[in-house]
Amino acid sequence: MENGISLYPGLDNTLTENLQLLEQAARCGIRRVFTSLHIPETDVAVLKKELAMLLEAARKYGMEIISDVSPRTLSMLDMPKFDMSTFQQLGITTLRLDYGYEAAQIAEFSHNELGIRLQLNASTITEKILSELQAAGVDFSHLDALHNFYPRRGTGLSEVALCRKNALLKQYGIKVGAFVPSQGKQRGPLFEGLPTLEAHRLWHTDRSARHLAALGVDSVFLSDSLPLPEELATVGKLRGNEVVVEAQLLTGDKIQQELLNHTFTAREDEARDAIRAQESRGLLQGPVEPERNKERRRGAITIDNKDYLRYMGELEIIKKSQPADKRVNVVGRVSECELFMLKYITPGRKFSFQFE
């Protein structure tokens, strides 16, 4: 996954804070930066003073710089007209066309020879807009899409709405990103988080980011002004097409612990009562002795022991509660608040555990 942070010169952070944020993000493997050049509350004088220094620092770290632009941007930057070469000179590599641009203009922009990519607003996209872009001759290979974030409580997207928009964009081969809020310094003027999904407004950033990855989002962006170091680390290590679930470790056995640290694939022949790991028996590095042969409730993580003969090493996540079996060890449990994540571990999907 190509994940990112957000910068807002002329708003909450000092220049030093933003430069430090860029450095910390780069150390965590984050290679995308989102900024907006049409926020009404922006101190335009500060923006003009700091923007070039921030973009230069981002380029030094090899970061893609995405700028949200609209007709208002022209007045903020004293641009007499929309000129892609001016954005290139600033160091902006991707333009997110928020509103105010016709299909013919976007088609023209998509064929520019400056190497500037375009980004659509994933939250407001429709089949009609995409059909018009296709008819206008847009080069879709130079496009991706990014959802909005929503400062006002109660206005964020539902999961159903996000997935519907994502599915539409995927039909055209367009990758999609979305935002998660931070528990660190939140951005003004409301200071109530900037989520794409309303459900994420009060969630921990780690869970929100893993949830977006589970939903198949291609890029996760931290939206707030000054995320915490651990949030940067979380977003930096996210992997695409993998469902990572938080769990408690219940075994002290080193052989089983080693097995649990792997990434697995859910078997294509989906069982009714459990998610079965395709590779676990082949990954096992030693015998599994019987232990913790308890009732297997929903969310239990189990490993078959040596008494199950050739099934020894079979790893499962229980979907439907089952009685205790002396041949099956209960070695962990998916956290209660993350049981909802099991529905995303569909046949063929990668999954792993994040132990508390």
CSV table of N, CA, C and O in Angstrom, one decimal, residues 59-142:
chain,number,residue,atom,x,y,z
A,59,ARG,N,10.0,16.5,-1.3
A,59,ARG,CA,10.7,16.0,-2.5
A,59,ARG,C,12.0,15.3,-2.0
A,59,ARG,O,12.5,14.3,-2.6
A,60,LYS,N,12.7,15.9,-1.1
A,60,LYS,CA,14.0,15.3,-0.6
A,60,LYS,C,13.8,13.9,-0.1
A,60,LYS,O,14.7,13.0,-0.2
A,61,TYR,N,12.6,13.6,0.5
A,61,TYR,CA,12.3,12.3,1.0
A,61,TYR,C,11.7,11.4,-0.1
A,61,TYR,O,11.2,10.3,0.2
A,62,GLY,N,11.6,11.9,-1.3
A,62,GLY,CA,11.0,11.1,-2.4
A,62,GLY,C,9.5,10.9,-2.3
A,62,GLY,O,9.0,9.8,-2.7
A,63,MET,N,8.8,11.9,-1.7
A,63,MET,CA,7.4,11.7,-1.5
A,63,MET,C,6.6,12.3,-2.7
A,63,MET,O,6.9,13.3,-3.3
A,64,GLU,N,5.5,11.6,-3.0
A,64,GLU,CA,4.5,12.1,-3.9
A,64,GLU,C,3.7,13.2,-3.2
A,64,GLU,O,3.2,13.0,-2.0
A,65,ILE,N,3.5,14.3,-3.8
A,65,ILE,CA,2.8,15.5,-3.2
A,65,ILE,C,1.5,15.7,-3.9
A,65,ILE,O,1.4,16.0,-5.1
A,66,ILE,N,0.4,15.4,-3.2
A,66,ILE,CA,-1.0,15.5,-3.7
A,66,ILE,C,-1.6,16.8,-3.2
A,66,ILE,O,-1.6,17.1,-2.0
A,67,SER,N,-2.0,17.7,-4.1
A,67,SER,CA,-2.6,18.9,-3.7
A,67,SER,C,-4.1,19.0,-4.1
A,67,SER,O,-4.4,18.8,-5.3
A,68,ASP,N,-4.9,19.3,-3.1
A,68,ASP,CA,-6.3,19.5,-3.4
A,68,ASP,C,-6.5,20.9,-4.0
A,68,ASP,O,-6.1,21.9,-3.4
A,69,VAL,N,-7.0,21.0,-5.2
A,69,VAL,CA,-7.1,22.3,-5.8
A,69,VAL,C,-8.6,22.5,-6.3
A,69,VAL,O,-9.3,21.6,-6.6
A,70,SER,N,-8.9,23.8,-6.4
A,70,SER,CA,-10.2,24.2,-6.9
A,70,SER,C,-10.0,25.6,-7.6
A,70,SER,O,-8.9,26.2,-7.4
A,71,PRO,N,-11.0,26.2,-8.2
A,71,PRO,CA,-10.8,27.6,-8.7
A,71,PRO,C,-10.3,28.6,-7.6
A,71,PRO,O,-9.6,29.5,-8.0
A,72,ARG,N,-10.7,28.3,-6.4
A,72,ARG,CA,-10.2,29.2,-5.3
A,72,ARG,C,-8.7,29.2,-5.2
A,72,ARG,O,-8.1,30.2,-4.7
A,73,THR,N,-8.1,28.1,-5.5
A,73,THR,CA,-6.6,28.0,-5.4
A,73,THR,C,-5.9,29.1,-6.2
A,73,THR,O,-4.8,29.6,-5.8
A,74,LEU,N,-6.5,29.4,-7.4
A,74,LEU,CA,-5.8,30.4,-8.2
A,74,LEU,C,-5.6,31.7,-7.5
A,74,LEU,O,-4.5,32.4,-7.6
A,75,SER,N,-6.7,32.2,-6.8
A,75,SER,CA,-6.5,33.4,-6.0
A,75,SER,C,-5.6,33.3,-4.8
A,75,SER,O,-4.8,34.2,-4.5
A,76,MET,N,-5.6,32.1,-4.2
A,76,MET,CA,-4.7,32.0,-3.0
A,76,MET,C,-3.2,32.0,-3.4
A,76,MET,O,-2.4,32.5,-2.7
A,77,LEU,N,-2.9,31.5,-4.6
A,77,LEU,CA,-1.5,31.5,-5.1
A,77,LEU,C,-1.2,32.6,-6.1
A,77,LEU,O,-0.1,32.6,-6.7
A,78,ASP,N,-2.1,33.5,-6.3
A,78,ASP,CA,-1.9,34.6,-7.2
A,78,ASP,C,-1.6,34.1,-8.6
A,78,ASP,O,-0.8,34.6,-9.4
A,79,MET,N,-2.4,33.0,-9.0
A,79,MET,CA,-2.2,32.5,-10.4
A,79,MET,C,-3.3,33.1,-11.3
A,79,MET,O,-4.5,33.0,-11.0
A,80,PRO,N,-2.9,33.8,-12.4
A,80,PRO,CA,-3.9,34.4,-13.3
A,80,PRO,C,-4.8,33.3,-14.0
A,80,PRO,O,-5.9,33.6,-14.3
A,81,LYS,N,-4.2,32.1,-14.2
A,81,LYS,CA,-5.0,31.1,-14.8
A,81,LYS,C,-4.5,29.7,-14.3
A,81,LYS,O,-3.4,29.6,-13.7
A,82,PHE,N,-5.2,28.7,-14.6
A,82,PHE,CA,-4.8,27.3,-14.2
A,82,PHE,C,-3.6,26.9,-15.1
A,82,PHE,O,-3.8,26.7,-16.3
A,83,ASP,N,-2.5,26.8,-14.5
A,83,ASP,CA,-1.3,26.5,-15.3
A,83,ASP,C,-0.5,25.3,-14.6
A,83,ASP,O,0.0,25.5,-13.5
A,84,MET,N,-0.5,24.2,-15.3
A,84,MET,CA,0.0,23.0,-14.7
A,84,MET,C,1.6,23.1,-14.5
A,84,MET,O,2.1,22.5,-13.5
A,85,SER,N,2.2,23.9,-15.3
A,85,SER,CA,3.6,24.1,-15.1
A,85,SER,C,4.0,24.8,-13.8
A,85,SER,O,5.0,24.6,-13.2
A,86,THR,N,3.1,25.7,-13.4
A,86,THR,CA,3.3,26.4,-12.1
A,86,THR,C,3.2,25.4,-11.0
A,86,THR,O,4.1,25.5,-10.0
A,87,PHE,N,2.3,24.5,-11.0
A,87,PHE,CA,2.2,23.4,-10.0
A,87,PHE,C,3.4,22.6,-10.0
A,87,PHE,O,4.0,22.2,-9.0
A,88,GLN,N,3.9,22.3,-11.2
A,88,GLN,CA,5.1,21.4,-11.3
A,88,GLN,C,6.3,22.1,-10.7
A,88,GLN,O,7.1,21.5,-10.0
A,89,GLN,N,6.4,23.4,-11.0
A,89,GLN,CA,7.6,24.2,-10.4
A,89,GLN,C,7.5,24.2,-8.9
A,89,GLN,O,8.6,24.3,-8.2
A,90,LEU,N,6.3,24.2,-8.3
A,90,LEU,CA,6.2,24.1,-6.9
A,90,LEU,C,6.6,22.8,-6.3
A,90,LEU,O,6.9,22.7,-5.1
A,91,GLY,N,6.6,21.8,-7.2
A,91,GLY,CA,6.9,20.4,-6.7
A,91,GLY,C,5.7,19.5,-6.5
A,91,GLY,O,5.9,18.4,-6.0
A,92,ILE,N,4.6,20.0,-6.9
A,92,ILE,CA,3.4,19.2,-6.8
A,92,ILE,C,3.3,18.1,-7.9
A,92,ILE,O,3.5,18.4,-9.0
A,93,THR,N,3.1,16.9,-7.5
A,93,THR,CA,3.2,15.8,-8.4
A,93,THR,C,1.8,15.2,-8.8
A,93,THR,O,1.6,14.5,-9.8
A,94,THR,N,0.8,15.5,-7.9
A,94,THR,CA,-0.6,15.0,-8.2
A,94,THR,C,-1.6,16.1,-7.8
A,94,THR,O,-1.5,16.7,-6.8
A,95,LEU,N,-2.5,16.4,-8.7
A,95,LEU,CA,-3.6,17.4,-8.5
A,95,LEU,C,-4.9,16.7,-8.2
A,95,LEU,O,-5.4,15.9,-9.1
A,96,ARG,N,-5.5,17.0,-7.0
A,96,ARG,CA,-6.8,16.4,-6.7
A,96,ARG,C,-7.8,17.5,-7.1
A,96,ARG,O,-7.9,18.5,-6.5
A,97,LEU,N,-8.6,17.2,-8.1
A,97,LEU,CA,-9.5,18.1,-8.7
A,97,LEU,C,-10.8,18.0,-7.9
A,97,LEU,O,-11.7,17.2,-8.2
A,98,ASP,N,-11.0,18.9,-6.9
A,98,ASP,CA,-12.1,18.7,-6.0
A,98,ASP,C,-13.4,19.1,-6.6
A,98,ASP,O,-14.4,18.3,-6.6
A,99,TYR,N,-13.5,20.2,-7.2
A,99,TYR,CA,-14.8,20.6,-7.9
A,99,TYR,C,-14.5,21.8,-8.9
A,99,TYR,O,-13.4,22.4,-8.8
A,100,GLY,N,-15.4,22.0,-9.8
A,100,GLY,CA,-15.2,23.2,-10.7
A,100,GLY,C,-14.6,22.8,-12.0
A,100,GLY,O,-14.2,23.8,-12.8
A,101,TYR,N,-14.3,21.6,-12.3
A,101,TYR,CA,-13.7,21.2,-13.6
A,101,TYR,C,-14.5,20.3,-14.4
A,101,TYR,O,-15.1,19.3,-13.9
A,102,GLU,N,-14.6,20.6,-15.7
A,102,GLU,CA,-15.4,19.8,-16.6
A,102,GLU,C,-14.7,18.6,-17.2
A,102,GLU,O,-13.4,18.6,-17.1
A,103,ALA,N,-15.4,17.7,-17.7
A,103,ALA,CA,-14.8,16.4,-18.2
A,103,ALA,C,-13.7,16.7,-19.3
A,103,ALA,O,-12.6,16.1,-19.3
A,104,ALA,N,-14.0,17.7,-20.2
A,104,ALA,CA,-13.1,18.0,-21.2
A,104,ALA,C,-11.8,18.6,-20.7
A,104,ALA,O,-10.7,18.3,-21.2
A,105,GLN,N,-11.9,19.4,-19.6
A,105,GLN,CA,-10.7,20.0,-19.0
A,105,GLN,C,-9.8,18.8,-18.3
A,105,GLN,O,-8.6,18.8,-18.5
A,106,ILE,N,-10.5,17.9,-17.6
A,106,ILE,CA,-9.8,16.8,-17.0
A,106,ILE,C,-9.1,15.9,-18.0
A,106,ILE,O,-8.0,15.5,-17.8
A,107,ALA,N,-9.8,15.7,-19.1
A,107,ALA,CA,-9.2,14.9,-20.2
A,107,ALA,C,-7.9,15.6,-20.7
A,107,ALA,O,-6.9,14.9,-20.9
A,108,GLU,N,-8.0,16.9,-20.9
A,108,GLU,CA,-6.8,17.6,-21.4
A,108,GLU,C,-5.7,17.5,-20.3
A,108,GLU,O,-4.5,17.3,-20.7
A,109,PHE,N,-6.0,17.7,-19.1
A,109,PHE,CA,-5.0,17.7,-18.0
A,109,PHE,C,-4.4,16.3,-17.9
A,109,PHE,O,-3.2,16.2,-17.6
A,110,SER,N,-5.2,15.2,-18.2
A,110,SER,CA,-4.7,13.9,-18.0
A,110,SER,C,-3.6,13.5,-19.1
A,110,SER,O,-2.9,12.5,-18.9
A,111,HIS,N,-3.6,14.3,-20.2
A,111,HIS,CA,-2.6,14.0,-21.2
A,111,HIS,C,-1.4,15.0,-21.2
A,111,HIS,O,-0.7,15.2,-22.1
A,112,ASN,N,-1.2,15.6,-20.0
A,112,ASN,CA,-0.1,16.6,-19.9
A,112,ASN,C,1.3,15.9,-20.0
A,112,ASN,O,1.4,14.7,-19.7
A,113,GLU,N,2.2,16.6,-20.5
A,113,GLU,CA,3.6,16.0,-20.7
A,113,GLU,C,4.5,16.4,-19.5
A,113,GLU,O,5.7,16.2,-19.6
A,114,LEU,N,4.0,16.9,-18.4
A,114,LEU,CA,4.8,17.3,-17.3
A,114,LEU,C,5.0,16.2,-16.3
A,114,LEU,O,5.7,16.3,-15.3
A,115,GLY,N,4.3,15.1,-16.4
A,115,GLY,CA,4.3,14.0,-15.5
A,115,GLY,C,3.4,14.2,-14.3
A,115,GLY,O,3.5,13.4,-13.3
A,116,ILE,N,2.5,15.2,-14.3
A,116,ILE,CA,1.6,15.4,-13.2
A,116,ILE,C,0.4,14.5,-13.3
A,116,ILE,O,-0.2,14.4,-14.3
A,117,ARG,N,0.1,13.8,-12.2
A,117,ARG,CA,-1.0,12.9,-12.2
A,117,ARG,C,-2.2,13.6,-11.7
A,117,ARG,O,-2.1,14.7,-11.1
A,118,LEU,N,-3.4,13.0,-11.9
A,118,LEU,CA,-4.6,13.6,-11.4
A,118,LEU,C,-5.3,12.7,-10.4
A,118,LEU,O,-5.1,11.5,-10.5
A,119,GLN,N,-6.1,13.3,-9.6
A,119,GLN,CA,-6.8,12.5,-8.6
A,119,GLN,C,-8.3,13.0,-8.5
A,119,GLN,O,-8.5,14.2,-8.5
A,120,LEU,N,-9.2,12.1,-8.5
A,120,LEU,CA,-10.6,12.4,-8.5
A,120,LEU,C,-11.1,12.3,-7.0
A,120,LEU,O,-10.5,11.7,-6.2
A,121,ASN,N,-12.2,13.0,-6.8
A,121,ASN,CA,-12.9,12.9,-5.5
A,121,ASN,C,-13.7,11.7,-5.4
A,121,ASN,O,-14.8,11.6,-6.1
A,122,ALA,N,-13.2,10.7,-4.7
A,122,ALA,CA,-13.9,9.4,-4.7
A,122,ALA,C,-15.3,9.4,-4.0
A,122,ALA,O,-16.2,8.6,-4.3
A,123,SER,N,-15.5,10.4,-3.1
A,123,SER,CA,-16.7,10.4,-2.3
A,123,SER,C,-17.9,10.9,-3.2
A,123,SER,O,-19.1,10.6,-2.9
A,124,THR,N,-17.6,11.7,-4.2
A,124,THR,CA,-18.7,12.3,-5.0
A,124,THR,C,-18.8,11.8,-6.4
A,124,THR,O,-19.6,12.2,-7.2
A,125,ILE,N,-18.0,10.8,-6.7
A,125,ILE,CA,-17.9,10.2,-8.0
A,125,ILE,C,-19.3,9.5,-8.3
A,125,ILE,O,-19.9,8.9,-7.4
A,126,THR,N,-19.7,9.5,-9.6
A,126,THR,CA,-20.9,8.8,-10.0
A,126,THR,C,-20.6,8.1,-11.3
A,126,THR,O,-19.6,8.4,-12.0
A,127,GLU,N,-21.4,7.2,-11.7
A,127,GLU,CA,-21.3,6.5,-13.0
A,127,GLU,C,-21.4,7.5,-14.1
A,127,GLU,O,-20.6,7.4,-15.1
A,128,LYS,N,-22.2,8.5,-14.0
A,128,LYS,CA,-22.4,9.5,-15.0
A,128,LYS,C,-21.1,10.3,-15.2
A,128,LYS,O,-20.6,10.5,-16.3
A,129,ILE,N,-20.4,10.7,-14.1
A,129,ILE,CA,-19.1,11.4,-14.2
A,129,ILE,C,-18.1,10.5,-14.9
A,129,ILE,O,-17.4,11.0,-15.8
A,130,LEU,N,-18.0,9.3,-14.5
A,130,LEU,CA,-17.0,8.4,-15.1
A,130,LEU,C,-17.2,8.2,-16.6
A,130,LEU,O,-16.3,8.1,-17.4
A,131,SER,N,-18.5,8.0,-16.9
A,131,SER,CA,-18.9,7.8,-18.3
A,131,SER,C,-18.5,9.1,-19.2
A,131,SER,O,-18.0,9.0,-20.3
A,132,GLU,N,-18.7,10.3,-18.6
A,132,GLU,CA,-18.4,11.5,-19.3
A,132,GLU,C,-16.9,11.6,-19.4
A,132,GLU,O,-16.4,12.1,-20.5
A,133,LEU,N,-16.1,11.2,-18.4
A,133,LEU,CA,-14.7,11.3,-18.5
A,133,LEU,C,-14.2,10.3,-19.6
A,133,LEU,O,-13.3,10.7,-20.3
A,134,GLN,N,-14.8,9.2,-19.6
A,134,GLN,CA,-14.4,8.2,-20.6
A,134,GLN,C,-14.7,8.7,-22.0
A,134,GLN,O,-13.8,8.6,-22.9
A,135,ALA,N,-15.8,9.3,-22.2
A,135,ALA,CA,-16.2,9.8,-23.5
A,135,ALA,C,-15.3,11.0,-23.9
A,135,ALA,O,-15.1,11.2,-25.1
A,136,ALA,N,-14.8,11.7,-22.9
A,136,ALA,CA,-14.0,12.9,-23.2
A,136,ALA,C,-12.5,12.5,-23.5
A,136,ALA,O,-11.7,13.3,-23.9
A,137,GLY,N,-12.2,11.2,-23.3
A,137,GLY,CA,-10.9,10.7,-23.7
A,137,GLY,C,-9.9,10.8,-22.6
A,137,GLY,O,-8.7,10.9,-22.8
A,138,VAL,N,-10.3,10.8,-21.3
A,138,VAL,CA,-9.4,10.8,-20.2
A,138,VAL,C,-8.5,9.6,-20.2
A,138,VAL,O,-8.9,8.5,-20.5
A,139,ASP,N,-7.2,9.9,-19.9
A,139,ASP,CA,-6.3,8.8,-19.7
A,139,ASP,C,-6.3,8.3,-18.3
A,139,ASP,O,-5.8,8.8,-17.4
A,140,PHE,N,-7.1,7.2,-18.1
A,140,PHE,CA,-7.3,6.7,-16.8
A,140,PHE,C,-6.1,6.1,-16.1
A,140,PHE,O,-6.0,6.0,-14.9
A,141,SER,N,-5.0,5.8,-16.9
A,141,SER,CA,-3.8,5.3,-16.3
A,141,SER,C,-3.1,6.4,-15.5
A,141,SER,O,-2.2,6.1,-14.7
A,142,HIS,N,-3.5,7.7,-15.7
A,142,HIS,CA,-2.9,8.8,-15.0
A,142,HIS,C,-3.7,9.3,-13.9
A,142,HIS,O,-3.5,10.4,-13.3
